[in-house]
Coordinates of C-alpha atoms and ligand atoms in Angstrom, one line a residue:
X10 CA 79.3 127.8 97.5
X11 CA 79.0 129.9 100.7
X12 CA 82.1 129.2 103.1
X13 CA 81.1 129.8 106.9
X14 CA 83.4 131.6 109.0
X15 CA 83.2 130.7 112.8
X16 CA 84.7 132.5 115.0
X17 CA 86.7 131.6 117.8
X18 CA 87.1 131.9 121.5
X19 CA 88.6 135.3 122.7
X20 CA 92.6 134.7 122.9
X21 CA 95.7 136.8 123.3
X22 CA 98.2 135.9 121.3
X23 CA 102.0 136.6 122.0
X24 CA 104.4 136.9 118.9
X25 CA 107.9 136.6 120.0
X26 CA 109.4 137.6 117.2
X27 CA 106.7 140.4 116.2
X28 CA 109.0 142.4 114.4
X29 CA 110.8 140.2 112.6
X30 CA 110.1 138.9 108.5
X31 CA 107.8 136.0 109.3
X32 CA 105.9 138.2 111.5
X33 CA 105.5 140.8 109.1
X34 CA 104.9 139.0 106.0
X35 CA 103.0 136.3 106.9
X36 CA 101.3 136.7 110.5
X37 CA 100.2 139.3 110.8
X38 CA 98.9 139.7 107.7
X39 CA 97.0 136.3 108.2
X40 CA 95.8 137.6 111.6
X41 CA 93.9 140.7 109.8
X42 CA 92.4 138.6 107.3
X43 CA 90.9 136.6 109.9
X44 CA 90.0 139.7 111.4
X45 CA 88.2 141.3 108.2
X46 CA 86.4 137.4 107.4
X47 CA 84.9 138.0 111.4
X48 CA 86.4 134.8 112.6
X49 CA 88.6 136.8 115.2
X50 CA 86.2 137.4 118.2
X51 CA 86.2 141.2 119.5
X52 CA 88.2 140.4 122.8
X53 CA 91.0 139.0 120.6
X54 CA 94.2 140.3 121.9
X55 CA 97.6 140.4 119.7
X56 CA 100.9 141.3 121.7
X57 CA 104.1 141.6 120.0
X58 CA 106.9 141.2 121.8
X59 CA 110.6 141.3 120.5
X60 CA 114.2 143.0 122.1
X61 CA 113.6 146.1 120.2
X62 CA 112.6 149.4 122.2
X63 CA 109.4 149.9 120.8
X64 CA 106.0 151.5 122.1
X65 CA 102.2 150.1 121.6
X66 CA 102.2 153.2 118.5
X67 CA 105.4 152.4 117.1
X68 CA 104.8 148.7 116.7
X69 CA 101.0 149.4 115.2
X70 CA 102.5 151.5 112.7
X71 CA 104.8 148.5 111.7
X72 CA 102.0 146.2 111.6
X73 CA 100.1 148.7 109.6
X74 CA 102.8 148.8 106.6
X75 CA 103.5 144.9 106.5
X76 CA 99.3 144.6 106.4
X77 CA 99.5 146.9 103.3
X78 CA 102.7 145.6 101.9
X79 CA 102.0 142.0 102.3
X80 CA 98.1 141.5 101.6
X81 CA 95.7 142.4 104.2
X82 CA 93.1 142.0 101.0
X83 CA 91.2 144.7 100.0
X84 CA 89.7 146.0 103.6
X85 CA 88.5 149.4 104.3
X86 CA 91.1 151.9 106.0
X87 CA 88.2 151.7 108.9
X88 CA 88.7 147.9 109.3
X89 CA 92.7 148.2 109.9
X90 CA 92.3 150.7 112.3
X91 CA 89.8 148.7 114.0
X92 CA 92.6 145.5 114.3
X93 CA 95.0 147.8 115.3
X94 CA 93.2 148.4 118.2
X95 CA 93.7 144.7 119.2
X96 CA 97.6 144.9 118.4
X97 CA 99.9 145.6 121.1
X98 CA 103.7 145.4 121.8
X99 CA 105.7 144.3 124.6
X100 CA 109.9 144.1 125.0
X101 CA 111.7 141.2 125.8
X102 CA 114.7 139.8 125.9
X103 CA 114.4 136.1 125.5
X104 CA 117.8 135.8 126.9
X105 CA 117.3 138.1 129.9
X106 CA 114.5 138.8 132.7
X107 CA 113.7 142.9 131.3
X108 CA 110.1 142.8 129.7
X109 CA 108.5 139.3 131.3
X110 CA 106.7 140.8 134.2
X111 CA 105.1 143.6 132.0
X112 CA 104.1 141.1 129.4
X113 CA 102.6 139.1 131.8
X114 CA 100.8 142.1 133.0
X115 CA 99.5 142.2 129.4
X116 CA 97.8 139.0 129.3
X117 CA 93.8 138.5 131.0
X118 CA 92.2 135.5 132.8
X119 CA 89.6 133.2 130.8
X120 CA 90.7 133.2 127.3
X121 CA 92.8 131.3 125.1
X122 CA 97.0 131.9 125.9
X123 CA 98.9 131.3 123.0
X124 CA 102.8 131.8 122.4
X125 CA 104.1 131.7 118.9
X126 CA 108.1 131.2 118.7
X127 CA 108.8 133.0 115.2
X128 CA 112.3 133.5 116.8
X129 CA 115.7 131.5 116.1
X130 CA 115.0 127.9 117.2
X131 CA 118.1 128.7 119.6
X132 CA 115.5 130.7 121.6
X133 CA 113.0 128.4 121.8
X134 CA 114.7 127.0 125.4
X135 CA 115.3 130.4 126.8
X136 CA 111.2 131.8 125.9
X137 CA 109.9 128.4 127.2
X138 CA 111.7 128.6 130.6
X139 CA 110.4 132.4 130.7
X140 CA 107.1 131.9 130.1
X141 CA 106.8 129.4 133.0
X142 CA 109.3 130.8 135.6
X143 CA 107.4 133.9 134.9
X144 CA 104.0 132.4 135.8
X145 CA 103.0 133.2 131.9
X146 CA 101.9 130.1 130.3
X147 CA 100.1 127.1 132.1
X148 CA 99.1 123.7 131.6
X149 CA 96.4 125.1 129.1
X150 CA 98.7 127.3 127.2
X151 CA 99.7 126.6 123.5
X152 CA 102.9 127.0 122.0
X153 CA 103.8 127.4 118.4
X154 CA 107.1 126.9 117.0
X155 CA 107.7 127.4 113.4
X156 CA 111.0 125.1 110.9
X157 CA 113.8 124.6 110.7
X158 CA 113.0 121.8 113.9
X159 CA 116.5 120.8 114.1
X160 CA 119.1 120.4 111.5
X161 CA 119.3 115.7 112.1
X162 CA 117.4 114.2 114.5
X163 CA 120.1 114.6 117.7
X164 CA 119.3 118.3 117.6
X165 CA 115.5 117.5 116.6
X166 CA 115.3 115.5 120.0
X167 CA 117.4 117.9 121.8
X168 CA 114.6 120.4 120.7
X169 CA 111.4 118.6 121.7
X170 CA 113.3 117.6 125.1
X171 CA 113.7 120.9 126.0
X172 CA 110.3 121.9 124.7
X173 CA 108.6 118.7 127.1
X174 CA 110.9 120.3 130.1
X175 CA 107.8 122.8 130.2
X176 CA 105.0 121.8 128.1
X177 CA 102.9 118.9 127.3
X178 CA 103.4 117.2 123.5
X179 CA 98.9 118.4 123.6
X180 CA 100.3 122.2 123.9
X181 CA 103.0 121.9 121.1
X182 CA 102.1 123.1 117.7
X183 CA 104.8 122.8 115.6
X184 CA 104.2 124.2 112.4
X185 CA 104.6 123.2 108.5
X186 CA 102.8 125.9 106.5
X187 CA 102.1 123.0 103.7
X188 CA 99.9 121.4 106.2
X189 CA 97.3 124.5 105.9
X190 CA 97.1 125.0 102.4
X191 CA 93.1 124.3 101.4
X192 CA 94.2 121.5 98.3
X193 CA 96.2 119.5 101.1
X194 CA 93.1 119.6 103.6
X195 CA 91.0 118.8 100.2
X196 CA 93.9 115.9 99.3
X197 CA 92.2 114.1 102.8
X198 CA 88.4 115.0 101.9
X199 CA 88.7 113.7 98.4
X200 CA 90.5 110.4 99.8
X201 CA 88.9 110.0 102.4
X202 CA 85.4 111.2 101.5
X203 CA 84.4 110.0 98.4
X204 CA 84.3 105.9 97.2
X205 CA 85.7 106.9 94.1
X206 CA 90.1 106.8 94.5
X207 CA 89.9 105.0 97.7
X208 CA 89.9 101.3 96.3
X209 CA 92.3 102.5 93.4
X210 CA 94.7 104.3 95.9
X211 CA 97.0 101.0 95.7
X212 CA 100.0 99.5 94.5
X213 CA 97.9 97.2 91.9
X214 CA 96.3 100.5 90.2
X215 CA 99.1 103.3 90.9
X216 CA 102.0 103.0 88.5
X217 CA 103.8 105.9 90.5
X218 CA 103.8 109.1 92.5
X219 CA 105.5 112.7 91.8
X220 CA 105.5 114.9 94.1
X221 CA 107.3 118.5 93.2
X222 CA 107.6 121.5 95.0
X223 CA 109.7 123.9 92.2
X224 CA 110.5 127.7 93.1
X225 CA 111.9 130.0 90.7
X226 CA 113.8 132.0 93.7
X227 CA 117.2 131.1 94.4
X228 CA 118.9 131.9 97.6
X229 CA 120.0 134.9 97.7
X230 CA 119.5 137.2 100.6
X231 CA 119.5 134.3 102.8
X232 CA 122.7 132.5 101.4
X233 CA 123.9 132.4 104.7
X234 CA 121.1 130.2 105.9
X235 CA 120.3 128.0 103.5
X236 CA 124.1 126.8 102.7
X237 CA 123.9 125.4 106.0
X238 CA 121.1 123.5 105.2
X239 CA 120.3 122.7 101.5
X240 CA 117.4 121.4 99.5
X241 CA 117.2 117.8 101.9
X242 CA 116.7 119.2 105.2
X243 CA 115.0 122.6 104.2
X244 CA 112.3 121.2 102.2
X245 CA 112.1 117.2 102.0
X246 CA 112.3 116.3 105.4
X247 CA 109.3 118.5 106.3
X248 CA 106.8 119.7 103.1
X249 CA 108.0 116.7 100.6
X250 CA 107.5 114.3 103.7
X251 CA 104.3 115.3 105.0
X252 CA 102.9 115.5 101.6
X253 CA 104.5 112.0 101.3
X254 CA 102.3 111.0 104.4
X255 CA 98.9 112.4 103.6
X256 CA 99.3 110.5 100.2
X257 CA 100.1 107.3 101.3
X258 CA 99.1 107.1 105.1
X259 CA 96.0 104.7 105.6
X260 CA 92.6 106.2 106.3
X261 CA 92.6 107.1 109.6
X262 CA 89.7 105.5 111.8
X263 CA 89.0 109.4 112.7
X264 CA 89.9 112.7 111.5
X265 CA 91.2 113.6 114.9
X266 CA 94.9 114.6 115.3
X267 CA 96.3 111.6 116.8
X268 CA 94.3 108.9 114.6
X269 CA 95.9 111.1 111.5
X270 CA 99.4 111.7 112.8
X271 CA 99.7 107.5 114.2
X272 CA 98.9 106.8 110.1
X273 CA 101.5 109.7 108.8
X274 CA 103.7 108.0 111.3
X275 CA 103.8 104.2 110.2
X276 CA 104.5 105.8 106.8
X277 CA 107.4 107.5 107.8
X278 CA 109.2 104.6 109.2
X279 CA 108.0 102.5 106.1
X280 CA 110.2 104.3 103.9
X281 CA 113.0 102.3 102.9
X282 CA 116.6 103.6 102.6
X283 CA 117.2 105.2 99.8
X284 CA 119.5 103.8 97.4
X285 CA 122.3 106.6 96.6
X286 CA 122.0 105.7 92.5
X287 CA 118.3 107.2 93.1
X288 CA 119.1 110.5 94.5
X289 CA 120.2 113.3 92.5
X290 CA 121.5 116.7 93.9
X291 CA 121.7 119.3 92.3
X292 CA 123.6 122.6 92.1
X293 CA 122.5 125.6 90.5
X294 CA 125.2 127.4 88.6
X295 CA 126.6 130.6 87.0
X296 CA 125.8 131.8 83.2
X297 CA 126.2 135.2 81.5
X298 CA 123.6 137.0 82.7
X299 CA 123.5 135.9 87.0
X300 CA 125.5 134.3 89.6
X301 CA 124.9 130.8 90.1
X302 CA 124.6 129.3 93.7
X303 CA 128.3 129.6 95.4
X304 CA 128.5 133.3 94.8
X305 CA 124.8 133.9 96.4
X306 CA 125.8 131.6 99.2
X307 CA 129.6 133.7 99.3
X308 CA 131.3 130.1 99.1
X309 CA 133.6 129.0 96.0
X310 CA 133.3 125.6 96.9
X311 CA 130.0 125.1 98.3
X312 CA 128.8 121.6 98.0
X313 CA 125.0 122.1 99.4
X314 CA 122.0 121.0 97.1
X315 CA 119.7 123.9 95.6
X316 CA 118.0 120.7 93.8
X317 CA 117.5 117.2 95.0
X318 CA 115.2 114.2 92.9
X319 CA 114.5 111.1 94.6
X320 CA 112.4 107.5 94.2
X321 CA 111.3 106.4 97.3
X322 CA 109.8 103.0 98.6
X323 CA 107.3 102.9 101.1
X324 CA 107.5 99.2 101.9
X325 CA 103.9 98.4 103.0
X326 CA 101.0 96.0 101.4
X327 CA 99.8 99.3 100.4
X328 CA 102.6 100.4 98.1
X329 CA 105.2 97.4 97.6
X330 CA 106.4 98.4 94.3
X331 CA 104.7 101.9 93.4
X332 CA 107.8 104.3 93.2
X333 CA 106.8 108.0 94.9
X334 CA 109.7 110.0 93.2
X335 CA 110.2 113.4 95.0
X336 CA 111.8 116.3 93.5
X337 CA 112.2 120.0 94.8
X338 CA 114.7 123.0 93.7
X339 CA 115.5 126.5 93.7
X340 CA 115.9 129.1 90.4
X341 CA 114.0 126.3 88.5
X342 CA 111.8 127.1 85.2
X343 CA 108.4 127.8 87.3
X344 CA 107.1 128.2 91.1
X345 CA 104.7 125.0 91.0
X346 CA 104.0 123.0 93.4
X347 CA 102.1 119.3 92.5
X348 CA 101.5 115.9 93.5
X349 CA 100.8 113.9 90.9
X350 CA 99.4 110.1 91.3
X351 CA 99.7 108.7 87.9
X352 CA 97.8 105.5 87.2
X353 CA 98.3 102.3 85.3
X354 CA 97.6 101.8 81.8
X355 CA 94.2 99.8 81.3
X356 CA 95.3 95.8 80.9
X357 CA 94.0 95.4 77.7
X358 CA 93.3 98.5 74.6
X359 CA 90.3 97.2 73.0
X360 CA 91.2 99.9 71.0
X361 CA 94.2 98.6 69.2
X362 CA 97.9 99.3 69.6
X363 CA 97.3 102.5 67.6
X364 CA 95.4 104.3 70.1
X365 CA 98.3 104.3 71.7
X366 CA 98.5 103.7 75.9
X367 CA 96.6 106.6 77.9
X368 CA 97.5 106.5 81.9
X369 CA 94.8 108.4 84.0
X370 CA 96.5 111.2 85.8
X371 CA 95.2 112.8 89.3
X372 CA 97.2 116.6 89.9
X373 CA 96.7 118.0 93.1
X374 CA 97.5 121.6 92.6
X375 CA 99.5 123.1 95.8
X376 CA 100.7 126.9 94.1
X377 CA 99.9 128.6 92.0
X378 CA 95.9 128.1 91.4
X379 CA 95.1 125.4 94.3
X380 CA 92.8 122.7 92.8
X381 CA 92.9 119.2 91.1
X382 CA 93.3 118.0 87.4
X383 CA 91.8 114.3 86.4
X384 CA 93.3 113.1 83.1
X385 CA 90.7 111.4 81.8
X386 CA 90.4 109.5 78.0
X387 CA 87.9 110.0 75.7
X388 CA 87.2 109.8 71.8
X389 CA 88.4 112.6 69.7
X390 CA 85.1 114.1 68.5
X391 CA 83.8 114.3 65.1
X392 CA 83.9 111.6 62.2
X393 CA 87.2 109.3 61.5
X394 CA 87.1 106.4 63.2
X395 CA 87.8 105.9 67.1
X396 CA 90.5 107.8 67.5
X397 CA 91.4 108.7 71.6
X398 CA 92.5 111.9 73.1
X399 CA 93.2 112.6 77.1
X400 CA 90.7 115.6 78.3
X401 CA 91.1 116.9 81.9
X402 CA 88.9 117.1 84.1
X403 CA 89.3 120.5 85.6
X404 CA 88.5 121.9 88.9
X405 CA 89.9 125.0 90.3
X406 CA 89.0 125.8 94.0
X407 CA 89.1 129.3 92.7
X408 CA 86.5 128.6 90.4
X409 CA 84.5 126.2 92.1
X410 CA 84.4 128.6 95.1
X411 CA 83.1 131.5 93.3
X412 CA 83.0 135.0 94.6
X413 CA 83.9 133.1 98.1
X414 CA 87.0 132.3 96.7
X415 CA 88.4 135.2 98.4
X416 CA 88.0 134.2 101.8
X417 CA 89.2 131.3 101.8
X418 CA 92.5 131.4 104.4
X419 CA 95.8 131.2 103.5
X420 CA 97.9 128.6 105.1
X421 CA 98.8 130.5 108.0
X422 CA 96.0 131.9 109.1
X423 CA 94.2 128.9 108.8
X424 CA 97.0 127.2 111.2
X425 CA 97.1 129.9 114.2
X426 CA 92.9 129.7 114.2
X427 CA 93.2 126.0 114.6
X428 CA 95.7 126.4 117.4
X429 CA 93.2 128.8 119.1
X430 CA 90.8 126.3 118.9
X431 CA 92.7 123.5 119.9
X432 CA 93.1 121.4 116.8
X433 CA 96.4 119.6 116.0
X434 CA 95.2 117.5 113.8
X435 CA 97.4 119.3 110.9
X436 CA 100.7 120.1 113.4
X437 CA 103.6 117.8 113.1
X438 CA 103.6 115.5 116.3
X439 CA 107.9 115.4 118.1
X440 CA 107.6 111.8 117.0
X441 CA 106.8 112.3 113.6
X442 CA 109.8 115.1 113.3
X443 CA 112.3 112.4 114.7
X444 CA 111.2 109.6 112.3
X445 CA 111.7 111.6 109.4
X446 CA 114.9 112.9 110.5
X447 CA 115.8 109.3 111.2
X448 CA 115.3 108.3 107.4
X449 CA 117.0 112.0 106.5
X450 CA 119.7 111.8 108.3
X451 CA 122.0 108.9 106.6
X452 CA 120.8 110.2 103.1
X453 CA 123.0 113.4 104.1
X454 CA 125.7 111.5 106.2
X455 CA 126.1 109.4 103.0
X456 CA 126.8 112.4 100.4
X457 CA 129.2 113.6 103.5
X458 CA 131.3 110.7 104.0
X459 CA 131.4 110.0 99.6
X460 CA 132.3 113.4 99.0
X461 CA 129.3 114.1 97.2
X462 CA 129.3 116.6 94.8
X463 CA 126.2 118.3 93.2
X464 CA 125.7 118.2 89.5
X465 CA 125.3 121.7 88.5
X466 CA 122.3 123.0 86.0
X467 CA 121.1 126.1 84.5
X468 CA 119.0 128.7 86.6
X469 CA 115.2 128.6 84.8
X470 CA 115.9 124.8 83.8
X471 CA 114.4 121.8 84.9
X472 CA 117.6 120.7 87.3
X473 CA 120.1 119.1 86.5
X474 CA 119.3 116.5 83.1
X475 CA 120.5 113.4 85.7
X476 CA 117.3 113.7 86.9
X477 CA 115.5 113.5 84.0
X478 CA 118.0 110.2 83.9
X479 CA 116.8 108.7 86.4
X480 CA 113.0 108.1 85.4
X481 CA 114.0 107.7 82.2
X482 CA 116.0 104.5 83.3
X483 CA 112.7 103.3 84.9
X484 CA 110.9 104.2 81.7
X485 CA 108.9 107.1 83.2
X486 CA 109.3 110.7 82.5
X487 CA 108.6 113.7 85.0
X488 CA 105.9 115.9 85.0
X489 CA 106.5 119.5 82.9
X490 CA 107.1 122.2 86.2
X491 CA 104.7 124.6 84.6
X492 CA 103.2 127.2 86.5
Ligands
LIG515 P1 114.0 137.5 111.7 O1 113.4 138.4 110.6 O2 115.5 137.5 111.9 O3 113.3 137.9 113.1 C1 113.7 137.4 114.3 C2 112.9 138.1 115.4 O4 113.3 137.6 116.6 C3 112.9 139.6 115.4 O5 111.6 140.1 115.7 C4 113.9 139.8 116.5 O6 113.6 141.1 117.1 C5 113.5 138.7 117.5 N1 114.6 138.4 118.4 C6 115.9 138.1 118.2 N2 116.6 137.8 119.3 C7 115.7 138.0 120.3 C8 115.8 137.8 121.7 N3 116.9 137.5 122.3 N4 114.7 138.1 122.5 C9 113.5 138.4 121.9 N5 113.3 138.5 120.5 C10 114.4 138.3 119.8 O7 113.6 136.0 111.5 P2 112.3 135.5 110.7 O8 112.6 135.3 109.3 O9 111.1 136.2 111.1 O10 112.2 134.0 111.2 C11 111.7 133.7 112.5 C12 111.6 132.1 112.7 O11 110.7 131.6 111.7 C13 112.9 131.4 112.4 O12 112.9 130.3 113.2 C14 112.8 131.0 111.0 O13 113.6 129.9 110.7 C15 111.4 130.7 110.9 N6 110.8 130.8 109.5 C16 110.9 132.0 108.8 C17 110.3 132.1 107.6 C18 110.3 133.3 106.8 O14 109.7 133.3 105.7 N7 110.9 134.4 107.3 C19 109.7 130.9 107.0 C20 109.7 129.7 107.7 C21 110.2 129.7 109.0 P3 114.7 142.0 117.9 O15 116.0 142.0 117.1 O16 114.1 143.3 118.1 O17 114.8 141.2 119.2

């Protein structure tokens, strides 16, 4: 299978932010690789643009160690040099007027303007006024602004006001790097494109949903940052909640961004509260060997969630009583990432009781080794009577992409070539960023105003055994994190 890489209109891109981790680990990277794969059109103009003193040399020779430290792929010496050629750097102060006049000196009639914010979200006000004020960015400008949008839904609205002071909700990209990995673009096709799931994708023929996004990192190195906002906001109000949506959401009448993000939408304001007796939190602690949680975050008494497991309802025709049970954590057993849509057993084993019960099992592979795993039942081969074993049905993109494999972009390469060409279709909408704050926001008021208290569990586990509790109650069991 051949993938086609077309390229796109000649842009200049701004990076506020250039020099910063995101930049370096992820962007920039990303940009080369489109560069190398020939989707990046020759006129294709990258401007960094940070407070740091810094001239156009200084900053390629930064670009040129994070594309060799963070995967650039295996391109010739003679190809970097040739991006580099496209990489420039600007100061700015976001805060202050040095830099803006020169940057907008920078920037050439007739292509594509786009601004990515991989700054503080405190910024985001100060770069917006700039870039109009300065005469920078026009109606046909894009902006892209990367999580945490907001810490509740007051500051989430406070955010998109301020960002609708200066541009239009068509030139706001706001980004959740979940949305451009190739399995959750391939979650919609095989939906969507095929007659096969579709009329099985219900309440009557789903018996429940598990969605887990496990990392073996814990936090330290940015303790400060994430004890301020834990498990809940960090990762379920945006990647457990969109993957929530695409799984759920009705077909849309037209893969076109607002047809898909109305659907995610009605989802998100179809979940039902969620009942504190199915929520666990979780807590990372200390053993012999490493420090648990507090000490990486530097607080004693921390009571922020590394770990959270929920059920959730989406109360629709759709799924009335099919449980989607979420689960996420840091320092857990293996980096995996999966949504699993487990079926119902068959009505009736004309097999016997003996053949035991045998649920069909879809697993949408997000990390590591994207693809999709159909559990399917079969008879054990050989003589001995009917006996049935569960086979899956295997099929790594990896594999089924051959040698092309390679090319195909990572998450956030694919997103900043779909804002060049226009196409929102996988950025999160300011609506959809409020209504799932909305639904967040009392879960986390609620642990305030009990006193909540995390339960702690082993680095390298599973989290915490309540967990494990809780499906068990409903006579379900989770899915091994394996990676
Ligand atoms: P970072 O390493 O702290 O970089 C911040 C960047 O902003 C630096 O380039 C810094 O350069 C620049 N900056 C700070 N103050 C500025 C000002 N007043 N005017 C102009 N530039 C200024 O942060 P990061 O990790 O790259 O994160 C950037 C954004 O992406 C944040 O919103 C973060 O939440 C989000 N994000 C990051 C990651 C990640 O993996 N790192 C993942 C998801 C989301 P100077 O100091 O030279 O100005």
């Amino acid at each position: 299978m051949v993938s086609r890489v077309i390229p796109v209109d000649p842009f200049d891109l701004v990076i506020f932010g250039g020099t910063g981790d995101l930049a370096r680990r992820k962007i920039l990277p990303g940009l080369f690789r489109r560069f190398c794969s020939g989707q990046m059109p020759e006129e294709a103009q990258i401007i960094g643009a940070a407070r740091s003193e810094m001239d156009d040399a200084g900053f390629r020779d930064m670009v040129r160690e994070a594309v060799v430290e963070f995967g650039g792929g295996q391109a010739a010496e003679e190809m970097l040099e040739q991006f580099l050629e496209r990489v420039s750097y600007e100061a700015v102060d976001a805060k202050g007027s040095g830099g803006w006049e020169a940057l907008k000196g920078r920037l050439r009639a007739g292509r594509v303007r786009a601004f990515y914010f991989s700054v503080a979200p405190a910024l985001f006000g100060d770069i917006a006024e700039r870039l109009r004020s300065f005469g920078l960015a026009d109606d046909d400008s894009r902006v892209v602004v990367e999580k945490p949008f907001g810490k509740d839904l007051e500051s989430a609205r406070a955010l998109n006001a301020t960002l609708a002071r200066h541009f239009d909700e068509t030139q706001i990209y706001r980004i959740d790097h979940y949305l451009g990995k190739e399995t959750v673009q391939n979650l919609m096709a095989v939906r969507f494109g095929n007659m096969l799931f579709e009329p099985l994708w219900n309440a009557q023929y789903v018996d429940h949903i598990q969605i887990t996004v496990a990392e073996t990192v814990d936090v330290s190195g940015r303790g400060g940052y994430y004890d301020t906002s834990g498990a809940m906001r960090d990762m379920v109000q945006n990647h457990l909640m969109q993957l929530l949506c695409l799984i759920a959401m009705e077909p849309p009448a037209r893969f076109e961004p607002d047809a898909v993000r109305d659907e995610k939408l009605k989802v998100i304001r179809a979940l039902d509260p969620v009942d504190w007796h199915h929520i666990v939190r979780g807590q990372y602690a200390a053993d012999d060997n490493q420090p648990g949680y507090r000490a990486h975050v530097g607080d004693p008494r921390s009571t922020t969630e590394s770990f959270v497991a929920m059920k959730v309802n989406v109360s629709n025709w759709r799924w009335a009583g099919t449980p989607f049970y979420l689960r996420t954590g840091k320092a857990l057993k293996a980096r995996s990432s999966e949504i699993a849509v487990i079926f119902k057993d068959a009505p009736h084993s004309i097999f016997g009781p003996e053949a035991g019960k045998h649920a069909n099992v879809l697993a949408i592979r997000l990390q590591p080794n994207e693809g999709m795993t159909l559990k399917v039942t079969i008879k054990e081969p050989g003589p001995g009577g009917m006996r049935l074993v569960d086979v899956p049905l295997d099929m790594s993109f990896a594999e089924a992409l051959g040698p092309d494999a390679e090319e195909v972009p990572d998450a956030y390469e694919r997103l900043i070539m779909d804002v060049i060409r226009g196409n929102q279709t996988l950025f999160m909408r300011g609506d959809e960023v409020e209504a799932a704050w909305a639904w967040t926001d009392p879960i986390i008021e609620g642990w305030q105003q009990r006193g909540d208290v995390p339960k702690p569990y082993e680095a390298g586990s599973n989290g915490p055994e309540d967990a494990a509790m809780m499906l068990h109650r409903q006579g379900r069991k989770w899915r091994e994190i394996k990676a």
